[in-house]
Short mmCIF file of C-alpha atoms in Angstrom, two decimals:
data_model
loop_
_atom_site.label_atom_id
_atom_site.label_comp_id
_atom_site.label_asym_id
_atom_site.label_seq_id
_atom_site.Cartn_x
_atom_site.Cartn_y
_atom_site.Cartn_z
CA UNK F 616 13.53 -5.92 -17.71
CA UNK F 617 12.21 -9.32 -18.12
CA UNK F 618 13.19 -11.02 -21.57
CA UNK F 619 12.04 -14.50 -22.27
CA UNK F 620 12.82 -16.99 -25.38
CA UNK F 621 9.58 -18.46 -27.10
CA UNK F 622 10.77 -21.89 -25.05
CA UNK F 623 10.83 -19.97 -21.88
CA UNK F 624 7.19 -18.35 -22.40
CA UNK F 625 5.73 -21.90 -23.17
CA UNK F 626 7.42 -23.95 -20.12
CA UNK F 627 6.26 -20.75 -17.85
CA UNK F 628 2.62 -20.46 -18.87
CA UNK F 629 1.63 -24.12 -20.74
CA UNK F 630 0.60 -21.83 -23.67
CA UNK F 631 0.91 -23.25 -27.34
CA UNK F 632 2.19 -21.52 -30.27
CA UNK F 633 -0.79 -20.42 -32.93
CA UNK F 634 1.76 -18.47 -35.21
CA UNK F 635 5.27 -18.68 -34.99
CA UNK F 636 7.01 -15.29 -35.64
CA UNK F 637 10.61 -14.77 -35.77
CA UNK F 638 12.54 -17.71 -34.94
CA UNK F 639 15.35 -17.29 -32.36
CA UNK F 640 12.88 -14.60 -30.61
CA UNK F 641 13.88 -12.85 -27.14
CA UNK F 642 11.42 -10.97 -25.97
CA UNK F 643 12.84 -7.26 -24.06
CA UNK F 644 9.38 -6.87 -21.93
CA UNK F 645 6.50 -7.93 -21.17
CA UNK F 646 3.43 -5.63 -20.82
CA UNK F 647 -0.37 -5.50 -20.47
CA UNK F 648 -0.72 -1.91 -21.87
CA UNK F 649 -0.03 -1.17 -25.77
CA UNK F 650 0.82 2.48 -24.15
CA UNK F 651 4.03 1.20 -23.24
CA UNK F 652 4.87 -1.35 -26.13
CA UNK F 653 8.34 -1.03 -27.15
CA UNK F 654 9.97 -2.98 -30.11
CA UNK F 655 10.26 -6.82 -29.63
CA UNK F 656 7.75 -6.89 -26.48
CA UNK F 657 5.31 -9.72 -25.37
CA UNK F 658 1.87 -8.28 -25.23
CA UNK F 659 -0.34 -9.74 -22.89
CA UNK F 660 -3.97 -9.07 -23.70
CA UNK F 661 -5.69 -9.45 -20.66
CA UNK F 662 -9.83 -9.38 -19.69
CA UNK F 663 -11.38 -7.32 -17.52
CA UNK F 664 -15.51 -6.16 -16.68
CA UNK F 665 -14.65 -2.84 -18.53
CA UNK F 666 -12.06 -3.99 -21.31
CA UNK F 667 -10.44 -6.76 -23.57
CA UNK F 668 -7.06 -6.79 -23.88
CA UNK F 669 -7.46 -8.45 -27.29
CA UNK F 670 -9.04 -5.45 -29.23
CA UNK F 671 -5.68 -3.67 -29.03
CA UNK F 672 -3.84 -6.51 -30.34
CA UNK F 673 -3.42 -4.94 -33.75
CA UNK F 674 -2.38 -1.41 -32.00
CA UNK F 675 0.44 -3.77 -29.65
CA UNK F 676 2.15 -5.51 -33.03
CA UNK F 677 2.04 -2.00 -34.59
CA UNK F 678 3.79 -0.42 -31.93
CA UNK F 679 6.47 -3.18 -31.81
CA UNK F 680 5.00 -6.36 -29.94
CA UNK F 681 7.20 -9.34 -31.47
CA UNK F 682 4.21 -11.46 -29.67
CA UNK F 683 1.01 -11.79 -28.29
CA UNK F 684 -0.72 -13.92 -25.62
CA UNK F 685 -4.10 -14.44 -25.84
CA UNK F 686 -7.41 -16.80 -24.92
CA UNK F 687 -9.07 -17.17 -28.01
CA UNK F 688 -7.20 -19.49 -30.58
CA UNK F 689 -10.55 -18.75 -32.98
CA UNK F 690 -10.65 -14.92 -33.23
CA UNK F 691 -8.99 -13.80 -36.67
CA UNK F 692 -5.90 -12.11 -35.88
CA UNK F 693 -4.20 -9.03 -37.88
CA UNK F 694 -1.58 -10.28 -40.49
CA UNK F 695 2.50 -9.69 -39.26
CA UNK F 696 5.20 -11.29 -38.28
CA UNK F 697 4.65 -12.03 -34.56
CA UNK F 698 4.23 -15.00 -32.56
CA UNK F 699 0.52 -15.27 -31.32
CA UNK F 700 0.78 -17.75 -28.05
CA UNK F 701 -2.36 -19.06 -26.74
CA UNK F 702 -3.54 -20.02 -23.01
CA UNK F 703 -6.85 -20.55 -20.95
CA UNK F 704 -6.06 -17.38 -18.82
CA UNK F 705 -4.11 -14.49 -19.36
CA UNK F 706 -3.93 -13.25 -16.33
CA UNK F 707 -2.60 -16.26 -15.22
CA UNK F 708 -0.01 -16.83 -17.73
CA UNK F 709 1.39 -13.25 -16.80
CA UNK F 710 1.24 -14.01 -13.19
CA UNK F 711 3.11 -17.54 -14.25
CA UNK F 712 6.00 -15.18 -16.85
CA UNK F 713 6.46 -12.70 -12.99
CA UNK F 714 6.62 -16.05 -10.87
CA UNK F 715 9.05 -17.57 -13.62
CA UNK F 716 11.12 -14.42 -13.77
CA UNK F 717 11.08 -13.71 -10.08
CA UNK F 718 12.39 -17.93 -9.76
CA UNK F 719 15.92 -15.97 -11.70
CA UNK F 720 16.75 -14.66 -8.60
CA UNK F 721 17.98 -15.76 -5.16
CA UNK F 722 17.46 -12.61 -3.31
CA UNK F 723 15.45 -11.96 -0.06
CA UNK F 724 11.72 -10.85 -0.88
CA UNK F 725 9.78 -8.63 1.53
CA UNK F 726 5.78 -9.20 1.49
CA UNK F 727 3.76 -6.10 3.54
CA UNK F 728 -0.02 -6.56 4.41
CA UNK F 729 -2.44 -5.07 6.68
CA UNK F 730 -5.55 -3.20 6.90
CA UNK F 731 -3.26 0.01 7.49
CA UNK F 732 -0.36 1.36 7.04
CA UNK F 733 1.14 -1.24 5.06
CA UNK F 734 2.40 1.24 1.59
CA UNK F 735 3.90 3.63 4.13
CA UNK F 736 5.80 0.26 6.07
CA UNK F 737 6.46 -1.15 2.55
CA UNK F 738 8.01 2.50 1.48
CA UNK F 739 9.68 2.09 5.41
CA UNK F 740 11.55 -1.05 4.82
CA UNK F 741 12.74 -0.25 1.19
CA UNK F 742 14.51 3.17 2.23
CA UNK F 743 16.29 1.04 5.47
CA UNK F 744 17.13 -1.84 3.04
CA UNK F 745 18.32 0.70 0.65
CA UNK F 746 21.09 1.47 2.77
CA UNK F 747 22.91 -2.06 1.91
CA UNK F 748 21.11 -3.17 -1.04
CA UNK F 749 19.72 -1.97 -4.60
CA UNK F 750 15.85 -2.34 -3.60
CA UNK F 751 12.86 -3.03 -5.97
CA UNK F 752 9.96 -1.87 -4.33
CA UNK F 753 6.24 -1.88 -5.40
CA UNK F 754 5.16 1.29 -7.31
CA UNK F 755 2.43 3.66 -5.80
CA UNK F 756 -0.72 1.18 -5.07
CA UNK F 757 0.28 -1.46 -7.48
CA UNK F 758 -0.15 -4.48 -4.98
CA UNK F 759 -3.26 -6.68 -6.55
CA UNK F 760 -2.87 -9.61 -9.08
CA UNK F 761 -1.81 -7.66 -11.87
CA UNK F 762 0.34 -5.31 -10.18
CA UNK F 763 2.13 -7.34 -8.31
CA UNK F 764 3.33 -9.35 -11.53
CA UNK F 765 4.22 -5.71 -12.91
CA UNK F 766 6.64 -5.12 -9.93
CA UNK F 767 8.65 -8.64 -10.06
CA UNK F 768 8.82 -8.17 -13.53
CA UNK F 769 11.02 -5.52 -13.22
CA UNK F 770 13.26 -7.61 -11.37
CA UNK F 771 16.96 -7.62 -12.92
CA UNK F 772 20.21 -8.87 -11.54
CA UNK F 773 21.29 -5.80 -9.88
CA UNK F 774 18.60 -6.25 -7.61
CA UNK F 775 19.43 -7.39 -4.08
CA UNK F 776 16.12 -7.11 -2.21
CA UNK F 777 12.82 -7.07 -2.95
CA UNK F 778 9.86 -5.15 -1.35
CA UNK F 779 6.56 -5.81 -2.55
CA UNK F 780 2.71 -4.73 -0.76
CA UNK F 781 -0.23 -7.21 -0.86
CA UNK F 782 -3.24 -5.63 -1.38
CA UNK F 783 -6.68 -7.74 -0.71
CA UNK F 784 -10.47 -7.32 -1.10
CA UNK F 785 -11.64 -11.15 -0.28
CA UNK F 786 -10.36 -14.34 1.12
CA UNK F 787 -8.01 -16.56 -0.94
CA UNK F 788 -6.45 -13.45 -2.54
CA UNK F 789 -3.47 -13.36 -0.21
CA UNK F 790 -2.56 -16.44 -1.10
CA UNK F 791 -2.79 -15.91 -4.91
CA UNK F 792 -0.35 -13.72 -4.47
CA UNK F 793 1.67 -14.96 -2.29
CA UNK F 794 1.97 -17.77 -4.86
CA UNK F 795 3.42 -15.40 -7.27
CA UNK F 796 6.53 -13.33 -5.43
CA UNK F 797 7.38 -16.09 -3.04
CA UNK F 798 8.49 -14.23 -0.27
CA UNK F 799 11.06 -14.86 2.35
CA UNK F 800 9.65 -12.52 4.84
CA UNK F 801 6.12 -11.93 5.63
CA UNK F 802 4.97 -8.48 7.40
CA UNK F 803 1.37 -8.49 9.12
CA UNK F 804 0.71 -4.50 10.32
CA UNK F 805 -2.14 -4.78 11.31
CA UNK F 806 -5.97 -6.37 11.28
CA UNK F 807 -8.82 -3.51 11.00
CA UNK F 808 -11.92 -2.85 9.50
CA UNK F 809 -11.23 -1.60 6.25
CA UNK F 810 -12.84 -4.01 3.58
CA UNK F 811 -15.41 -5.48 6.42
CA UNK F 812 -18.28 -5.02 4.23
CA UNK F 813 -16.68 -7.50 1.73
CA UNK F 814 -15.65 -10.12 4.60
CA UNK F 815 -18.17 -9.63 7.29
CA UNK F 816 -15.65 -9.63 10.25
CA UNK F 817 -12.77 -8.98 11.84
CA UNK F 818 -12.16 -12.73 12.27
CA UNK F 819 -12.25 -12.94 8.68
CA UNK F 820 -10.01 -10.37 7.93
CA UNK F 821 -7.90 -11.61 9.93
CA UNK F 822 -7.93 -14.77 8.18
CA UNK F 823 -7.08 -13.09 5.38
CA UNK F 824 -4.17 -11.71 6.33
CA UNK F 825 -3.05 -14.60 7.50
CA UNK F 826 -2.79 -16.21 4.17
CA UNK F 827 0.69 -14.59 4.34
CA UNK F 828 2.07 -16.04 7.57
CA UNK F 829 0.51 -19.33 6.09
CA UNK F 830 1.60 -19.65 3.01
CA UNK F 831 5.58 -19.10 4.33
CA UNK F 832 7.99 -21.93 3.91
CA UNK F 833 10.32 -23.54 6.69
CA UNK F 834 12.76 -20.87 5.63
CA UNK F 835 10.47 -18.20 5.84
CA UNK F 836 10.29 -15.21 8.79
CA UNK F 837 6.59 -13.89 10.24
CA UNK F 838 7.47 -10.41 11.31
CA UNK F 839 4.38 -9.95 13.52
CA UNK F 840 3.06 -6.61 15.02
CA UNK F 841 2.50 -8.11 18.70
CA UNK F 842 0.29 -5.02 20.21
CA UNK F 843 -2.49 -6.39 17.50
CA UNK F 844 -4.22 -9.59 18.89
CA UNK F 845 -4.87 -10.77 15.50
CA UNK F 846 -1.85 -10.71 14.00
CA UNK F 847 0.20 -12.01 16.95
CA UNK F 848 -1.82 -15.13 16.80
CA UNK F 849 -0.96 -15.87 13.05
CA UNK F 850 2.54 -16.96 14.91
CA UNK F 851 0.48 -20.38 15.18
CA UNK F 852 0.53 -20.35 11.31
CA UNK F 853 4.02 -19.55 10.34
CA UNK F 854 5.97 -22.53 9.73
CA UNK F 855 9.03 -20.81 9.95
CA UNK F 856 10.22 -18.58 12.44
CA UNK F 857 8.38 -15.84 14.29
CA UNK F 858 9.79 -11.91 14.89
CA UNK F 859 7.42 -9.69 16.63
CA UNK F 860 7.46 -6.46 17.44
CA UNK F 861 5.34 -3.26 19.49
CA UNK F 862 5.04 -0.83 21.64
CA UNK F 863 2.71 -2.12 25.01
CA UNK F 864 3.45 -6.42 24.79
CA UNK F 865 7.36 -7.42 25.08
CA UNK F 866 8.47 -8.34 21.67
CA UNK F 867 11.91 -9.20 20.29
CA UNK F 868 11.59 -5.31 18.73
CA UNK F 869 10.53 -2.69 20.55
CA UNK F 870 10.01 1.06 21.04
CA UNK F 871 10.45 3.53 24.32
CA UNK F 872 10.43 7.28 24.79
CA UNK F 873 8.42 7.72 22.46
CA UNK F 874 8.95 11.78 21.68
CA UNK F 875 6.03 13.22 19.06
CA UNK F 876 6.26 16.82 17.50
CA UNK F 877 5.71 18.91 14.34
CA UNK F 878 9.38 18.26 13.78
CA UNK F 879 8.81 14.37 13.97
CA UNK F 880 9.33 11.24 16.03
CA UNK F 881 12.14 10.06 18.26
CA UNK F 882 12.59 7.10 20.36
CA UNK F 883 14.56 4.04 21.49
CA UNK F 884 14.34 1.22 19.72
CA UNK F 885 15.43 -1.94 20.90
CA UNK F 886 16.75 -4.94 18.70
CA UNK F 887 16.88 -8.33 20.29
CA UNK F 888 20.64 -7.19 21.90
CA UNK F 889 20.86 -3.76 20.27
CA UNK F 890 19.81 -0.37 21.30
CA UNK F 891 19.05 2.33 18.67
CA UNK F 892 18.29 6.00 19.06
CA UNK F 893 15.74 6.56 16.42
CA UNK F 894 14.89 10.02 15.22
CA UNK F 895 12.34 10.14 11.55
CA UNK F 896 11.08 13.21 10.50
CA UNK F 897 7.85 11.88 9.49
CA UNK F 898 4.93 11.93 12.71
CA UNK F 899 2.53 9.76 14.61
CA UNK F 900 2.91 6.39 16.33
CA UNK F 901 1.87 4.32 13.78
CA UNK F 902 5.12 5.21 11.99
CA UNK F 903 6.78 3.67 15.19
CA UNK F 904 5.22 0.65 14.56
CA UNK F 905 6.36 0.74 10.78
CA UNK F 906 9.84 1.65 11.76
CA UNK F 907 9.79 -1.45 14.31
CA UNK F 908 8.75 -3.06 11.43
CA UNK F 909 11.58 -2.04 9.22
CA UNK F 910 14.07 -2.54 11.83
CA UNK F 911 13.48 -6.43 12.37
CA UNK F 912 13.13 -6.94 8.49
CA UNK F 913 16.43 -4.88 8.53
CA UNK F 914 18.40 -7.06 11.37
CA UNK F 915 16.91 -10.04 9.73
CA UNK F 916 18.49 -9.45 6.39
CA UNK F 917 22.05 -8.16 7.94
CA UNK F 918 21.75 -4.32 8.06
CA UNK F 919 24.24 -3.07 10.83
CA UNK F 920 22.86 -0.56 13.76
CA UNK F 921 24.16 2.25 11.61
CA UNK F 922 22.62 1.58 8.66
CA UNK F 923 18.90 0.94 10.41
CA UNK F 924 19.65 4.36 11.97
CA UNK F 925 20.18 6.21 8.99
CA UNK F 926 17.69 4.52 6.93
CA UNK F 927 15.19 5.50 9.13
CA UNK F 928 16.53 8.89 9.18
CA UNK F 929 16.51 9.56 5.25
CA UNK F 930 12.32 8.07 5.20
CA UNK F 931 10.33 11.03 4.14
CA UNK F 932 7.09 9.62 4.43
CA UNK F 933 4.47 9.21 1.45
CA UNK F 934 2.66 11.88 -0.07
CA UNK F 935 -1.06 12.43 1.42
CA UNK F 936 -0.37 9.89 4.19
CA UNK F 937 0.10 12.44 7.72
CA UNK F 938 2.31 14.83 5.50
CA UNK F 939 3.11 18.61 6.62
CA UNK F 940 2.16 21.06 4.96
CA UNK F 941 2.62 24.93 6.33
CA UNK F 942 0.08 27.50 5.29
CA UNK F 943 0.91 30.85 6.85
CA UNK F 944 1.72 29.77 10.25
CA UNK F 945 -1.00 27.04 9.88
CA UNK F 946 0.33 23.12 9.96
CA UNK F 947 -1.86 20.95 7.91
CA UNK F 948 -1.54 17.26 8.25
CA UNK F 949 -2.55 15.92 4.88
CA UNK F 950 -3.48 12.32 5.42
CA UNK F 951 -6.17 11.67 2.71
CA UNK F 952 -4.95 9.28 1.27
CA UNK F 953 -7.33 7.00 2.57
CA UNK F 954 -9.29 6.18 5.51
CA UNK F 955 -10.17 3.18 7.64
CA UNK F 956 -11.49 3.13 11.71
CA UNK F 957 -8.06 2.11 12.90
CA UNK F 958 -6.09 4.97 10.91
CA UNK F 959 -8.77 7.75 11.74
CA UNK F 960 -8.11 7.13 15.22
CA UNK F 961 -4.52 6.95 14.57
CA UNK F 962 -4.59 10.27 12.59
CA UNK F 963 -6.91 11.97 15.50
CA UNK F 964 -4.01 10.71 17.88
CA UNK F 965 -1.22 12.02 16.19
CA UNK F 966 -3.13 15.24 15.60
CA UNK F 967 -3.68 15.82 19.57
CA UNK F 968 -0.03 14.63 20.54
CA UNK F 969 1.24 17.64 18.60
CA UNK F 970 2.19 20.74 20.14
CA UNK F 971 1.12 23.90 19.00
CA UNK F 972 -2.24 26.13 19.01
CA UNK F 973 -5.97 24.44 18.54
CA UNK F 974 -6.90 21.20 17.17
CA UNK F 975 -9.51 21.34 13.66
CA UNK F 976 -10.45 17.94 12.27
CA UNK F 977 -11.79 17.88 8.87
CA UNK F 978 -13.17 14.59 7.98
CA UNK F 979 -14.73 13.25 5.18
CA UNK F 980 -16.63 9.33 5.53
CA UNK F 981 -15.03 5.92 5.82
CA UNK F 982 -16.36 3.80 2.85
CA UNK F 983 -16.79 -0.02 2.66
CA UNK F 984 -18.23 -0.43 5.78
CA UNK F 985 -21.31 -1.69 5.06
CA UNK F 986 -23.79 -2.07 8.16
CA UNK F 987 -21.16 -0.86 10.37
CA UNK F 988 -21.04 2.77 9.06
CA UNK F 989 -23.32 4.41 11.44
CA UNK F 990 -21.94 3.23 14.54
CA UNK F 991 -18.15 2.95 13.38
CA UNK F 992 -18.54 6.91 12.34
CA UNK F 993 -20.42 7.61 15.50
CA UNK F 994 -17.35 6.46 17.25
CA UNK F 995 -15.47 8.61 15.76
CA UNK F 996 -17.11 11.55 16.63
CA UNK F 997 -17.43 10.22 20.34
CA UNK F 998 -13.24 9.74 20.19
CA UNK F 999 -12.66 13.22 18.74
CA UNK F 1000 -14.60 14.91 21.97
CA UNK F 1001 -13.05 12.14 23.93
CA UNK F 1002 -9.65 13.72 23.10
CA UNK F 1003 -10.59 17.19 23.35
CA UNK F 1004 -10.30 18.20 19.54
CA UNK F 1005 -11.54 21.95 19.32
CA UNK F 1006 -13.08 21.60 16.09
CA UNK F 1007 -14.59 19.50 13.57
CA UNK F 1008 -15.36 19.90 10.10
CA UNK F 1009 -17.35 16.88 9.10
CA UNK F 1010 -17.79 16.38 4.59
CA UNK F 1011 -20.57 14.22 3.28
CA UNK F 1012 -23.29 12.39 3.91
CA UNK F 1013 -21.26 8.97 6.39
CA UNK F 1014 -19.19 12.07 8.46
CA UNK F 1015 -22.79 13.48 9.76
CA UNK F 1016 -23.04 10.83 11.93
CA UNK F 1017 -19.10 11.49 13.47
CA UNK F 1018 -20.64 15.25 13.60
CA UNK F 1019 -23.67 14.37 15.56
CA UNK F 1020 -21.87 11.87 18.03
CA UNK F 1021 -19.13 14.75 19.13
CA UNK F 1022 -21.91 17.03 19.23
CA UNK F 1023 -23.79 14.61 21.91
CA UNK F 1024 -20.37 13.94 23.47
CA UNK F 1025 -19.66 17.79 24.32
CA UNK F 1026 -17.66 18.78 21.07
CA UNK F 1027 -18.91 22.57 21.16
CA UNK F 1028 -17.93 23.93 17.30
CA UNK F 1029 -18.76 21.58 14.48
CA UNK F 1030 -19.56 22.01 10.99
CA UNK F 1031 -20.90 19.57 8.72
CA UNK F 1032 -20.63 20.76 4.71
CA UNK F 1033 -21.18 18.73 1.28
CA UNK F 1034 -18.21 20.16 -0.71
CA UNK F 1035 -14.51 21.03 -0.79
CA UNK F 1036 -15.20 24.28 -1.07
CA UNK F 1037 -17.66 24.56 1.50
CA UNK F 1038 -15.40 22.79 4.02
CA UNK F 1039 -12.27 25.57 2.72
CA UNK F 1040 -14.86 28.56 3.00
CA UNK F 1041 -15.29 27.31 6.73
CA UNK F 1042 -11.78 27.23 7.60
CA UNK F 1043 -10.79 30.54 6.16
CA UNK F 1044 -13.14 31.71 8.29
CA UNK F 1045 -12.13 29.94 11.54
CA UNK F 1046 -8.46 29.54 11.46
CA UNK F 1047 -5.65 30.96 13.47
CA UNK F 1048 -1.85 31.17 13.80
CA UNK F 1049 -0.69 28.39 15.55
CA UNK F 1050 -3.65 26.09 14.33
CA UNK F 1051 -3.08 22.58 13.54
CA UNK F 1052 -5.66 21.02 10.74
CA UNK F 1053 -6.20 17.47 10.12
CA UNK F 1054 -7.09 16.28 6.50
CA UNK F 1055 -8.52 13.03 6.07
CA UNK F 1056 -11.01 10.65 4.34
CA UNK F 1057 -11.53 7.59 2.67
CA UNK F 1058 -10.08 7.89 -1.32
CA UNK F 1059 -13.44 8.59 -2.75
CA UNK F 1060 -13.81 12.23 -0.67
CA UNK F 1061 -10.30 13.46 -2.12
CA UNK F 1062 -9.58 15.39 0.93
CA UNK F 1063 -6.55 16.88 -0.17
CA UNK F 1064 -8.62 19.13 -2.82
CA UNK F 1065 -9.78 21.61 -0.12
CA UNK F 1066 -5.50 22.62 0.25
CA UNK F 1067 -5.20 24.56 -3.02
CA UNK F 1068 -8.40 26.49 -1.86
CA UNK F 1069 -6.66 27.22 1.03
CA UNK F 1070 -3.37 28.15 -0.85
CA UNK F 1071 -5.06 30.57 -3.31
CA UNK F 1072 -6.90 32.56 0.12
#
């Protein structure tokens, strides 16, 4: 954990002492939630639309805080024996104690962004780095300004990597944290349209994303996914040097024979002068492109050919993101995690490459799309007929107009329902042996709720 002296939480943050505690102070932690105060922590009370870090102030020092950082130098503080530090942001000053902390340590860190796909590369490149180092790795979706902070802090000096997932929602956020962990190595996936109604276009996105390659020092690595026009121009950005990989455009890293079955992926992968023999038991090509992706960072930061191999090997994939699940003879690809334009096509691509009986979609809507809903959904429906998908099950009010595009495009069985249950009711009706169901959704339709239906018959 991250300990700091009353000195080192001053030079870190600017912050100036309103109560000195106990003198000769080392602080074990520092934390933002009084649910996981332990004795001689550093409580940071931060601000937020929905809460104030500073009415649980009294509930921190009871619980064991040994200080406190906080905005307001005139609020009346409980009585104790703590050290009450004072700054114009909290936020900030805990994003300064993760950058200070993370500044301990001369170790390689690993940034991921993209519109998709980038927790399931992140998760990618720590299990292949795990095979030489002790990896720290970002924690389910914690990869926006406070989570991010949350991750380095856990930083200690067994560490020797670091793997950490940007997360973004408007320009200029990147780059804030960027600013924070530092990173050696930059990783661009991709550039879709998830978050388009916030930016307004793919261009913008794209200079989003960017903000990584950007913000890179001389010393830095780009490792660029070269099939995506947008990211293989951010190249022009990096300052350092440039690794790109893909599948179609010749790249330093690259995948062949590609091989793509309910038992997983295999291919050749090759590595500036190596050749691999890759086999993952996870599915689809975008998990190419994130092994590709682990593969450079892996060459980059001295993994051997063996090691890559067998890193790639032991990755099991992330829960809800195109995971297997057999149901009486039925394979269910539970990818509900979340949902985006590029990944539903992705999903719909993975779900026709495998072998097996008839193809059922069940879809829920894409949210944050803004004025590009209607048609962005529409293609969807016009890609799932396109690719000869047997059925559709479309969920809500945004996956009508996917149902009414494959319907004009010659999809013959589709369903549109409101509810879970409606959409399980359907396919206990419909299913077969041998079927193969796709699950998936943007986070707010929870698509993985219609399985235990399915489970209980």
């Amino acid at each position: 954990m991250a300990m700091f002296t009353d000195a080192e939480v001053v030079l870190a943050t600017g912050a100036r002492i309103l109560q000195q505690g106990r003198r000769d102070m080392l602080y074990r932690n520092v934390t933002t939630d009084t649910r996981t105060v332990g004795e001689d922590d550093l409580f940071a009370a931060l601000k937020g639309e929905k809460f104030d870090g500073h009415d649980f102030i009294e509930q921190a020092v009871s619980d064991g805080a040994a200080g406190v950082i906080v905005e307001d130098a005139a609020r009346l503080y409980p009585d104790g024996d703590y050290t009450i530090f004072v700054v114009k942001n909290t936020r900030k000053a805990y994003q300064d104690l993760a950058l200070f902390h993370r500044r301990r340590f001369s170790i390689p860190v690993v940034a991921v962004t993209g519109s998709a796909g980038k927790t399931s590369t992140r998760a990618l490149i720590a299990t292949v780095l795990e095979q030489k180092y002790n990896v720290l790795q970002t924690e389910k979706n914690f990869n926006n300004e406070i989570g991010l902070p949350r991750t380095l802090l856990q930083l200690t000096k067994e560490h020797g990597a670091c793997v950490v997932e940007l997360g973004m929602r408007g320009l200029g956020q990147i780059k804030e944290l960027v600013d924070i962990a530092e990173p050696t190595v930059g990783v661009v996936t991709n550039v879709g349209k998830s978050h388009i109604e916030l930016l307004g276009s793919q261009a913008q996105i794209a200079k989003a994303k960017g903000e990584l390659v950007e913000a890179l020092g001389s010393d830095g690595t780009a490792v660029l996914n070269q099939d995506d026009k947008r990211v293989a121009a951010m190249a022009g950005k990096c300052k350092g040097k440039v690794v790109g990989f893909g599948i179609i455009n010749d790249a330093p890293v690259m995948a062949g024979t590609i091989k793509n079955s309910e038992k997983g992926l295999s291919f050749t992968c090759r590595c500036f002068d190596q050749v691999i023999d890759v086999h993952m038991a996870v599915i689809g090509t975008h998990n190419v492109y994130n092994a590709l992706a682990a593969v450079a960072v892996g060459r980059l930061l001295g993994l051997s050919e063996h090691q890559m191999q067998k890193g790639l090997a032991e990755y099991k994939g992330v829960p809800m993101r195109q995971e297997l699940v057999n149901i009486d003879n039925v394979v269910f690809v539970n990818d509900a995690y979340n949902a985006n334009p590029a990944s539903m096509k992705e999903a719909v691509d993975t779900l026709v490459t495998l072998t097996g009986g008839r193809k059922i979609a069940v879809l829920g809507g894409m949210l944050e799309l803004g004025d590009w809903a209607e048609k962005e959904h529409e293609k969807i429906g016009t890609y799932l007929a396109d690719k000869k998908v047997d059925i559709l099950i479309a969920l809500g009010d945004e996956a009508r107009f996917m149902a009414k595009a494959a319907k004009a495009a010659g999809m013959n069985e589709v369903y549109t329902v409101t509810t879970h249950a409606e959409a399980a009711a359907v396919l206990r009706r419909i299913m077969r042996q041998g079927d193969t169901v796709l699950l998936k959704g943007s986070r707010g339709f929870a698509m993985e709720k219609i399985l235990p239906y399915i489970e209980r018959k």
